PDB file of C-alpha atoms and ligand atoms in Angstrom:
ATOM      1  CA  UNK A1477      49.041-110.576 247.068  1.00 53.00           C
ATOM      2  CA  UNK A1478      50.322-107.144 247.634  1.00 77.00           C
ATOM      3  CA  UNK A1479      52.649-107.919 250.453  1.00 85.00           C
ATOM      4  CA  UNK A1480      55.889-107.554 248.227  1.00 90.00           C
ATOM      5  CA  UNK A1481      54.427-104.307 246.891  1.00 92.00           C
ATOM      6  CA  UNK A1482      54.057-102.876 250.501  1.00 93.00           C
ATOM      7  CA  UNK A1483      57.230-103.624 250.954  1.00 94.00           C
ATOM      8  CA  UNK A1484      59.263-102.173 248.871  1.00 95.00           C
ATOM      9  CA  UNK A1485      56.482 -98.932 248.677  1.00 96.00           C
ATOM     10  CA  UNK A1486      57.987 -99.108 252.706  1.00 96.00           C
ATOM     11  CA  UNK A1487      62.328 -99.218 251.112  1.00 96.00           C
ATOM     12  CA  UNK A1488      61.532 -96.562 248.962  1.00 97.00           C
ATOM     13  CA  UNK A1489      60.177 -94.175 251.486  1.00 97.00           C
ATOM     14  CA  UNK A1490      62.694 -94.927 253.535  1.00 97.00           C
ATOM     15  CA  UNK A1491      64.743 -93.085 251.386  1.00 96.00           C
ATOM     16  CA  UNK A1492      62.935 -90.270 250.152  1.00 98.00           C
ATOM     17  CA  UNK A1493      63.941 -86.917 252.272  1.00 98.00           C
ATOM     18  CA  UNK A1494      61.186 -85.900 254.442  1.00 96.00           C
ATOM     19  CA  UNK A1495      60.899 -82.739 253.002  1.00 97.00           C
ATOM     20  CA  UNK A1496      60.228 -84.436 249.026  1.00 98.00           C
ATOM     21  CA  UNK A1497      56.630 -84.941 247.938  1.00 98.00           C
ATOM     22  CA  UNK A1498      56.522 -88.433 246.637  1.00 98.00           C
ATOM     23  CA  UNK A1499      53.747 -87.976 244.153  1.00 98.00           C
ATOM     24  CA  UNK A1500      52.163 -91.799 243.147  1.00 98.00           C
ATOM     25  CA  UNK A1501      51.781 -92.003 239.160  1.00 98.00           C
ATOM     26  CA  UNK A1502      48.892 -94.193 239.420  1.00 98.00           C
ATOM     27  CA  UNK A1503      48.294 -94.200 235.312  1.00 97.00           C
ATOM     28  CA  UNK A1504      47.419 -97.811 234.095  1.00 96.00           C
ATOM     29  CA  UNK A1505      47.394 -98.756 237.560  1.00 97.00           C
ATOM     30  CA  UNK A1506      43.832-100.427 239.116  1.00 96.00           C
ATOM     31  CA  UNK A1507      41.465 -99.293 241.450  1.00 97.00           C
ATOM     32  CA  UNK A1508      42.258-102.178 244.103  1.00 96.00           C
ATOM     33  CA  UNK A1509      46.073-100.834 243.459  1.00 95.00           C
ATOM     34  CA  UNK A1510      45.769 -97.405 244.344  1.00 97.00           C
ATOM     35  CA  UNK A1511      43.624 -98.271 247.623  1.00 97.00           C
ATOM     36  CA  UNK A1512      46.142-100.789 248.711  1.00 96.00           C
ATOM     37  CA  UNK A1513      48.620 -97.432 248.745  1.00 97.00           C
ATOM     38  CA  UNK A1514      45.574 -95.384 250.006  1.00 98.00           C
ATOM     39  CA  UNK A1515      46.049 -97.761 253.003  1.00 97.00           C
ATOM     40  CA  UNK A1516      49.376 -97.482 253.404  1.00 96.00           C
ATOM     41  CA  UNK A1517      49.114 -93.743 253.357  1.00 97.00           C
ATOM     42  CA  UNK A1518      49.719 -92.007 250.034  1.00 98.00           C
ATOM     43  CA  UNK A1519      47.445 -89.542 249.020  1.00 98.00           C
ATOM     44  CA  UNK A1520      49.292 -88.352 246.154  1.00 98.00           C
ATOM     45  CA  UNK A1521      48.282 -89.552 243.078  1.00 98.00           C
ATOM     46  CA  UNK A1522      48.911 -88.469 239.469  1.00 98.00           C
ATOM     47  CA  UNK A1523      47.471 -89.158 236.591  1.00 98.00           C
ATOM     48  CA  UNK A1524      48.221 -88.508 232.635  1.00 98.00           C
ATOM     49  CA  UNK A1525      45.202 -89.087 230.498  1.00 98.00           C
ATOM     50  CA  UNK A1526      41.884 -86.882 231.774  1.00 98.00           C
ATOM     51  CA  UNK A1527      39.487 -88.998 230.796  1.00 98.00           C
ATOM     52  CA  UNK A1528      41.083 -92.361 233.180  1.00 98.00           C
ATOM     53  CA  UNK A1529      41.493 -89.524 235.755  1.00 98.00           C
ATOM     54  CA  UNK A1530      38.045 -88.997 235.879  1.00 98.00           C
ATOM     55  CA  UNK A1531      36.861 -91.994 235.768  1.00 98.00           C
ATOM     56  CA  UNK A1532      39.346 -92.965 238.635  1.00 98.00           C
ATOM     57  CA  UNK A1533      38.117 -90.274 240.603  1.00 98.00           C
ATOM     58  CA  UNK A1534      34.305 -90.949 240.389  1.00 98.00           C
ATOM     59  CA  UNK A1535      35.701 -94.521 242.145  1.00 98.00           C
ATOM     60  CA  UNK A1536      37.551 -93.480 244.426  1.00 98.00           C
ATOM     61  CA  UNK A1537      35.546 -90.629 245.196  1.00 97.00           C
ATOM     62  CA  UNK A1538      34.785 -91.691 249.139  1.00 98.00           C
ATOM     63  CA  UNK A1539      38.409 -91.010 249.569  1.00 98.00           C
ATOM     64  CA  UNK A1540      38.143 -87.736 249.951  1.00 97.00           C
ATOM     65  CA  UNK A1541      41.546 -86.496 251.017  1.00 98.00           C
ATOM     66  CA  UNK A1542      43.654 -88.066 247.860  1.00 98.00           C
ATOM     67  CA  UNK A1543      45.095 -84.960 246.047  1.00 98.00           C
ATOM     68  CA  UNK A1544      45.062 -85.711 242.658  1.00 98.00           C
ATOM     69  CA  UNK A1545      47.706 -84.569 239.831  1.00 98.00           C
ATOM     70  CA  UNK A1546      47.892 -84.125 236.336  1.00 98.00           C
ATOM     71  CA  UNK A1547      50.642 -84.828 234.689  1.00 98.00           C
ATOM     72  CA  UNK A1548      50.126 -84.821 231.128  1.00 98.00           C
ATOM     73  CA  UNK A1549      50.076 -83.092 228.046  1.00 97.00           C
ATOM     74  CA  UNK A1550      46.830 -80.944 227.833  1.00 97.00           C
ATOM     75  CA  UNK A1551      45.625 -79.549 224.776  1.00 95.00           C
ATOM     76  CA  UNK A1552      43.492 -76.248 225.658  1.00 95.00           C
ATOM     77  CA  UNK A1553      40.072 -77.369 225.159  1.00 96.00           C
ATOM     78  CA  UNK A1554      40.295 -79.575 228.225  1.00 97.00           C
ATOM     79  CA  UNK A1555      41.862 -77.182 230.326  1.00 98.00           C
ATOM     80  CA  UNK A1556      38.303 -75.893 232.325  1.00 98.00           C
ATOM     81  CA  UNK A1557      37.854 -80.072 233.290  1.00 98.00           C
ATOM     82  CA  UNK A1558      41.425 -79.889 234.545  1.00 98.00           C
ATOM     83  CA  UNK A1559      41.245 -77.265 236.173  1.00 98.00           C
ATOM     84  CA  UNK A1560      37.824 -78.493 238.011  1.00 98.00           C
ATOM     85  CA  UNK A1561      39.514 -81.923 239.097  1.00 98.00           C
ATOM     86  CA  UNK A1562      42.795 -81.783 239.627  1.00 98.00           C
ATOM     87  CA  UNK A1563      44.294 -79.804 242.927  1.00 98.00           C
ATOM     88  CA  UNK A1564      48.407 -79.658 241.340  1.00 98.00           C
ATOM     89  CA  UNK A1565      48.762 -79.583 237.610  1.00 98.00           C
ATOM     90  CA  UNK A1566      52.508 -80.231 236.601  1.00 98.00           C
ATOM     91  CA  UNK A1567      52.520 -80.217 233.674  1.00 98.00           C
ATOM     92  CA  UNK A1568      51.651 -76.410 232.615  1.00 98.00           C
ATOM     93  CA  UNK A1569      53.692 -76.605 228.697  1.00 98.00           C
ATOM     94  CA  UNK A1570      53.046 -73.212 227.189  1.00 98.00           C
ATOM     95  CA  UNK A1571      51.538 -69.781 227.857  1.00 98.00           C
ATOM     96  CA  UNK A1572      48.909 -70.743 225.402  1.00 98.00           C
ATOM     97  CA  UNK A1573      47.813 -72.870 227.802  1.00 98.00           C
ATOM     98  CA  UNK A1574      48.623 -71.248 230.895  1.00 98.00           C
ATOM     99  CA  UNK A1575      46.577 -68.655 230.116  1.00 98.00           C
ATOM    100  CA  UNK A1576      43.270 -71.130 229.465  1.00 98.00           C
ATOM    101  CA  UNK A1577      44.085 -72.478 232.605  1.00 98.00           C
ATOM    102  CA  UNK A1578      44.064 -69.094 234.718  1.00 98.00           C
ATOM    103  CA  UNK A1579      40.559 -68.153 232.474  1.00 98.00           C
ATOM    104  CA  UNK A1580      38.934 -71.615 233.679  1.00 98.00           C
ATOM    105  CA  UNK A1581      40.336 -70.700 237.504  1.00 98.00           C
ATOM    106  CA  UNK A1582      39.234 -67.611 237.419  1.00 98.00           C
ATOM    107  CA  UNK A1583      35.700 -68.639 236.007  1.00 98.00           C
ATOM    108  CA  UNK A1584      35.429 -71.839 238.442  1.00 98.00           C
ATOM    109  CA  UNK A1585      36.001 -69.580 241.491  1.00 98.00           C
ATOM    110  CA  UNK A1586      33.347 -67.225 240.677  1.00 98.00           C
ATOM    111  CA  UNK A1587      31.050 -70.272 239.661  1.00 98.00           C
ATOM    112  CA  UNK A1588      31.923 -71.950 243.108  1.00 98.00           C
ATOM    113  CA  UNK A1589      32.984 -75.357 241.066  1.00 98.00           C
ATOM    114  CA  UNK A1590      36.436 -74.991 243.148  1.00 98.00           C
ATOM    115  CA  UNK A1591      37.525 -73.478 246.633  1.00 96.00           C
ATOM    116  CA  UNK A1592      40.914 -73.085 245.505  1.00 97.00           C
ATOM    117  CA  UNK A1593      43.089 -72.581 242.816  1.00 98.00           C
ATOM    118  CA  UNK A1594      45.022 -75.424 241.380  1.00 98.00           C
ATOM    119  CA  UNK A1595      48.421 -75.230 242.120  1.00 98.00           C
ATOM    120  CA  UNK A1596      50.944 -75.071 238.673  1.00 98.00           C
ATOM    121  CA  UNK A1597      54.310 -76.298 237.403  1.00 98.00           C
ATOM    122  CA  UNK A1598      55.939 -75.001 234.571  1.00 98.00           C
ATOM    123  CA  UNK A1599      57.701 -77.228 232.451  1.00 98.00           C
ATOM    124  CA  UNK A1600      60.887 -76.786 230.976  1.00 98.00           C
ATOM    125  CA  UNK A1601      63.220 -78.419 229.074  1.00 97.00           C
ATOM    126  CA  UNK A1602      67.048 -77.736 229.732  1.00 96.00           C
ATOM    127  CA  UNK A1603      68.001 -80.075 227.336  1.00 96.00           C
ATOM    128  CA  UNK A1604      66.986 -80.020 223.195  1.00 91.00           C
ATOM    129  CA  UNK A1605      64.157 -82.461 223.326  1.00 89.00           C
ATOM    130  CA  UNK A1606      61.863 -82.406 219.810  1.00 88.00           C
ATOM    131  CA  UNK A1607      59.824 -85.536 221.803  1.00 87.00           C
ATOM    132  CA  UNK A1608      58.754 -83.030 224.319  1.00 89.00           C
ATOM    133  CA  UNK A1609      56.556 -80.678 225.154  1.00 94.00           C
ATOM    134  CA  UNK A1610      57.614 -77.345 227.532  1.00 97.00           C
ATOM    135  CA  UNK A1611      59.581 -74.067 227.452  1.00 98.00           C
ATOM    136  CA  UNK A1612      63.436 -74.108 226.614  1.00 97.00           C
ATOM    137  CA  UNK A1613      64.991 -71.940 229.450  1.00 98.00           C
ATOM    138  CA  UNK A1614      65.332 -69.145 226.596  1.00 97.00           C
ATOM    139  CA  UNK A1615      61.567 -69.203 226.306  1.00 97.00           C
ATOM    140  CA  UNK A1616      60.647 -69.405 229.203  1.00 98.00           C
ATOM    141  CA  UNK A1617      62.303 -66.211 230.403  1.00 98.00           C
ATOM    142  CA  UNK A1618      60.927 -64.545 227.138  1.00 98.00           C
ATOM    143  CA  UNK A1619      57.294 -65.428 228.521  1.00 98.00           C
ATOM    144  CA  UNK A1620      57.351 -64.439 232.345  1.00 98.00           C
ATOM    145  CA  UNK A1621      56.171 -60.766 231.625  1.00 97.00           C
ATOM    146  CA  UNK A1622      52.897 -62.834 230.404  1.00 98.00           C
ATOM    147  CA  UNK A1623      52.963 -65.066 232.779  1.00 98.00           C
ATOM    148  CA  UNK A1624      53.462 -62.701 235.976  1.00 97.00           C
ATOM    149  CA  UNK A1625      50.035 -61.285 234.890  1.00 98.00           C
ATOM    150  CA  UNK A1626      47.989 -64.427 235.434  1.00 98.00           C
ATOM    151  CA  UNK A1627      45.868 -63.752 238.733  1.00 97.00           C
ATOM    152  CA  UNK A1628      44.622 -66.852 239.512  1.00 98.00           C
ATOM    153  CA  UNK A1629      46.838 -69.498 238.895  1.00 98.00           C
ATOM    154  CA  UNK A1630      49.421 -70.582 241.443  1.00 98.00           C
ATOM    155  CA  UNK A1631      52.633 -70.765 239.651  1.00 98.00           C
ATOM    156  CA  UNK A1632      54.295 -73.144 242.054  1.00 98.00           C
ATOM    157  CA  UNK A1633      57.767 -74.151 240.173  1.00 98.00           C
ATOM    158  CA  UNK A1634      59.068 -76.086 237.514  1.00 98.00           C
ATOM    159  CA  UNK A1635      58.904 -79.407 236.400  1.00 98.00           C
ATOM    160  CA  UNK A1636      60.718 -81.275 234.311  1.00 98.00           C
ATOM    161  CA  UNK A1637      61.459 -84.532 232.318  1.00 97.00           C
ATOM    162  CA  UNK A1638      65.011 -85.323 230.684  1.00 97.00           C
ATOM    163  CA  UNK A1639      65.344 -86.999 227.553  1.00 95.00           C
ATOM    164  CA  UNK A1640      66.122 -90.920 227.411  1.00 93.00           C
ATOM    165  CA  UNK A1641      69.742 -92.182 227.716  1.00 94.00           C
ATOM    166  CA  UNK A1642      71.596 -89.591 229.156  1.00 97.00           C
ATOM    167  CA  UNK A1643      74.148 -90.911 231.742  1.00 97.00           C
ATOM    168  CA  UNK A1644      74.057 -90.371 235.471  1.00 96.00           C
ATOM    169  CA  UNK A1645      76.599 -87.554 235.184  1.00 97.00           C
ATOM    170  CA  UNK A1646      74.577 -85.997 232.184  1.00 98.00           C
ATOM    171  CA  UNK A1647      71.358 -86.812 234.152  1.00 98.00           C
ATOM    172  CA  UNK A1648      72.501 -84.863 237.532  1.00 98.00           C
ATOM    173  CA  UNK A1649      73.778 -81.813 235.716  1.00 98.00           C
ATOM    174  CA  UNK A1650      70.395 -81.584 233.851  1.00 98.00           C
ATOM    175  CA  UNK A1651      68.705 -81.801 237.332  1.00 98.00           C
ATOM    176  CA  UNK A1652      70.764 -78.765 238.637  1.00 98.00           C
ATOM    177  CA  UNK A1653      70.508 -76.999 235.305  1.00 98.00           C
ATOM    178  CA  UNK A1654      66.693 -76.626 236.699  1.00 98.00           C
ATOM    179  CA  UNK A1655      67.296 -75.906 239.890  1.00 98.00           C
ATOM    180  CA  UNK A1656      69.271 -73.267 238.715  1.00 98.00           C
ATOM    181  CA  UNK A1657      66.702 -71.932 236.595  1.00 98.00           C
ATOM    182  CA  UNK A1658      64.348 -72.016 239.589  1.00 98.00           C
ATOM    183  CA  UNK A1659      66.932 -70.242 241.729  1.00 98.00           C
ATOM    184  CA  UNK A1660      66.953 -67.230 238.900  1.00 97.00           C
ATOM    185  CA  UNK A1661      63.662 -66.749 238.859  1.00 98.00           C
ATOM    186  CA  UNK A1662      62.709 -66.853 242.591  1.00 97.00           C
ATOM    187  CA  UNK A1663      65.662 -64.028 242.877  1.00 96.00           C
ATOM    188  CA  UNK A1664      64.325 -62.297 240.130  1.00 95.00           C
ATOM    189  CA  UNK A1665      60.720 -62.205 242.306  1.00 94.00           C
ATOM    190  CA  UNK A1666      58.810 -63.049 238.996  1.00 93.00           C
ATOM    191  CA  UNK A1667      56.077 -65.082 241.044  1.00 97.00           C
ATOM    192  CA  UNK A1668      55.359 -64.896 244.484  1.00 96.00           C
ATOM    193  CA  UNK A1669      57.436 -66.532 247.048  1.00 96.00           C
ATOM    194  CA  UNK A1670      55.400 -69.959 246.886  1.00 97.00           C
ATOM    195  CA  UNK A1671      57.282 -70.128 243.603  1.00 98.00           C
ATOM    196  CA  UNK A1672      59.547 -73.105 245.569  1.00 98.00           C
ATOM    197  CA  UNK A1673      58.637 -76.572 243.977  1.00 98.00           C
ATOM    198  CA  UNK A1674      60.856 -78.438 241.537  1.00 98.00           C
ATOM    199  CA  UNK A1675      58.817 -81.651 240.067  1.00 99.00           C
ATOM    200  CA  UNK A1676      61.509 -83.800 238.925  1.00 98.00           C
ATOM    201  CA  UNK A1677      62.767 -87.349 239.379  1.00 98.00           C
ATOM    202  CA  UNK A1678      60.820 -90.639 238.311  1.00 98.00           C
ATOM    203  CA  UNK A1679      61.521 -94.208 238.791  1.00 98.00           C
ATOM    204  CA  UNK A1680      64.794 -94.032 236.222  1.00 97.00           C
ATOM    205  CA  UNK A1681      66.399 -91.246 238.174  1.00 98.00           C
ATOM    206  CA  UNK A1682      64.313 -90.004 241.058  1.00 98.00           C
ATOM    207  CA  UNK A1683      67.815 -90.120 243.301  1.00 98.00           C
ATOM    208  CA  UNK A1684      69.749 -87.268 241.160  1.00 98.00           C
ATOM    209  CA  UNK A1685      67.083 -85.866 241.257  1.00 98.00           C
ATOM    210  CA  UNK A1686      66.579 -85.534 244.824  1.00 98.00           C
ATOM    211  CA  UNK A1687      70.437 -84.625 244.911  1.00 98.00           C
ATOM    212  CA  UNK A1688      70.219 -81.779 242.617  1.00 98.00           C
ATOM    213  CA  UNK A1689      66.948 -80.315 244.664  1.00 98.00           C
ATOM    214  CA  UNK A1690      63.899 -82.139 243.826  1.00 98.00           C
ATOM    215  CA  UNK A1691      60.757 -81.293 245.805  1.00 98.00           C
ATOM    216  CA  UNK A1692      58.203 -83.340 244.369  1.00 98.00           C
ATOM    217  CA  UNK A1693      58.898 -86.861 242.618  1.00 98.00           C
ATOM    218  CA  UNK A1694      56.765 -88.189 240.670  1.00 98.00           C
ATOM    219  CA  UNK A1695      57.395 -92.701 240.705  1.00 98.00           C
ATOM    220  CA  UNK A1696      54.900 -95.146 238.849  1.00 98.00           C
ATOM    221  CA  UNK A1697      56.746 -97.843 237.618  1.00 97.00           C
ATOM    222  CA  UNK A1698      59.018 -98.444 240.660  1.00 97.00           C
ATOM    223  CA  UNK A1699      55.971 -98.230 242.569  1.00 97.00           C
ATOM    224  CA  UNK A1700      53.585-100.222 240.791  1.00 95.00           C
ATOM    225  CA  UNK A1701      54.870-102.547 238.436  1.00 89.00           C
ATOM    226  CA  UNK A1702      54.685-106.735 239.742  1.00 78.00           C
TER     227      UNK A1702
HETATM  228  C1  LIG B1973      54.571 -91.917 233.607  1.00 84.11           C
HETATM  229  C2  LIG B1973      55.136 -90.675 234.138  1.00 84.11           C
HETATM  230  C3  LIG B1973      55.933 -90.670 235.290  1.00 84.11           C
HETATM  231  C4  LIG B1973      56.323 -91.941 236.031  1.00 84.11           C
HETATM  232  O1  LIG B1973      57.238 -92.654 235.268  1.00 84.11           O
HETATM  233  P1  LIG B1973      57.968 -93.954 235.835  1.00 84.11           P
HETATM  234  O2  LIG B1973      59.191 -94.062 235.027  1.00 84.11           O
HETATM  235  O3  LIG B1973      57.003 -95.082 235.640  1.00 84.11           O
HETATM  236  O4  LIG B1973      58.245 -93.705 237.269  1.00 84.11           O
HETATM  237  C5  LIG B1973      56.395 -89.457 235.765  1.00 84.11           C
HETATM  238  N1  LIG B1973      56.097 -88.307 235.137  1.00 84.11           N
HETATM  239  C6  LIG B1973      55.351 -88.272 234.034  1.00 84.11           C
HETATM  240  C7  LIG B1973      55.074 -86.953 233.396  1.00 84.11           C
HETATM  241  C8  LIG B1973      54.842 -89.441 233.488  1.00 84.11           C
HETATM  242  O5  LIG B1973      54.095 -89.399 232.384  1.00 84.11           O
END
């Protein structure tokens, strides 16, 4: 039943870079599903809803090594369950809620409910996007004084997601637009030098993505869909 699925999980990877994370987006996707790619070696799995993260989790929870994602929006009141279940979060939208997150870390440490902290992407938005939710660039450099004085968060990189129709010309620049922005920072030395990871690329345009610098994609439909 899942022989076609194997295979083209197999194409795929063929021609991901070794050095690019691919990064599973299991949402939607079943328990049998996500074993089947357990099998074949993925332990990177990300999820967008907490709730069907959790849940997920509890089931799969003999698996011990999958290092689970979030992905999502977050609104600030669920930020201390994140930040107890999830080893990356990507998806790290405001300082608002950067700074809940580094409050739960730092609380969840002390409490022993975590080893380690989770490891954070900002995300930005280098094109206008009202639909989305993230710094502009302008923004974002406005907010690094606050965010340089979180302790206990591991601000990893940047993610992003481009708007809908742009072409494949539009859709590279964009791509390098963040990379760009990465670049500044990291010479700036805003965040430590772990600050390396760019989160970008999904099943519409993983491949600019990985042209323009991409460390960490993040494919569910490509993957998963029949
Ligand atoms: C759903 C989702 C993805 C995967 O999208 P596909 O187009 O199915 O590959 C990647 N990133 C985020 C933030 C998502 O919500």
């Amino acid at each position: 039943m899942n022989d076609s699925v194997i295979e083209r999980l197999k194409k795929i990877q063929a021609n991901i870079p070794a050095n690019v994370r691919l990064v599973a987006v299991s949402k939607k996707v079943s328990i049998d599903l996500i074993q089947c790619f357990y099998q074949q070696g993925i332990r990177d799995f990300a999820e967008n809803k907490l709730q069907e993260a959790l849940d997920k989790q509890i089931q799969l929870k003999d698996l011990t090594d999958i290092c689970w994602h979030f992905i999502g929006h977050l609104q600030t009141n669920k930020a201390k369950k994140v930040v107890e279940s999830f080893a990356w979060i990507h998806s790290v939208d405001s300082l608002k809620l950067a700074q809940r997150l580094d409050f739960h870390t730092k609380n969840a440490l002390a409490e022993g409910k975590i080893r380690q902290s989770p490891q954070v992407c900002l995300q930005v938005k280098v094109l206008v996007d009202d639909n989305k939710y993230g710094w502009s660039v302008e923004q974002l450099w406005q907010d690094l004084s606050e965010l340089q004085k979180l302790n206990y968060l591991q601000i990893r990189g940047l993610m992003a997601i481009l708007p809908l129709g742009l072409s494949s010309q539009e859709t590279l620049m964009a791509f390098k637009k963040v990379t760009e922005v990465a670049h500044s920072i990291q010479n700036k030395q805003v965040f430590s030098p772990d600050f390396n990871q760019l989160s970008m690329g999904m099943s519409g345009d993983y491949p600019s993505a990985i042209q323009a610098g991409a460390t960490m994609i993040r494919l569910g439909s490509i993957l998963f869909a029949d």
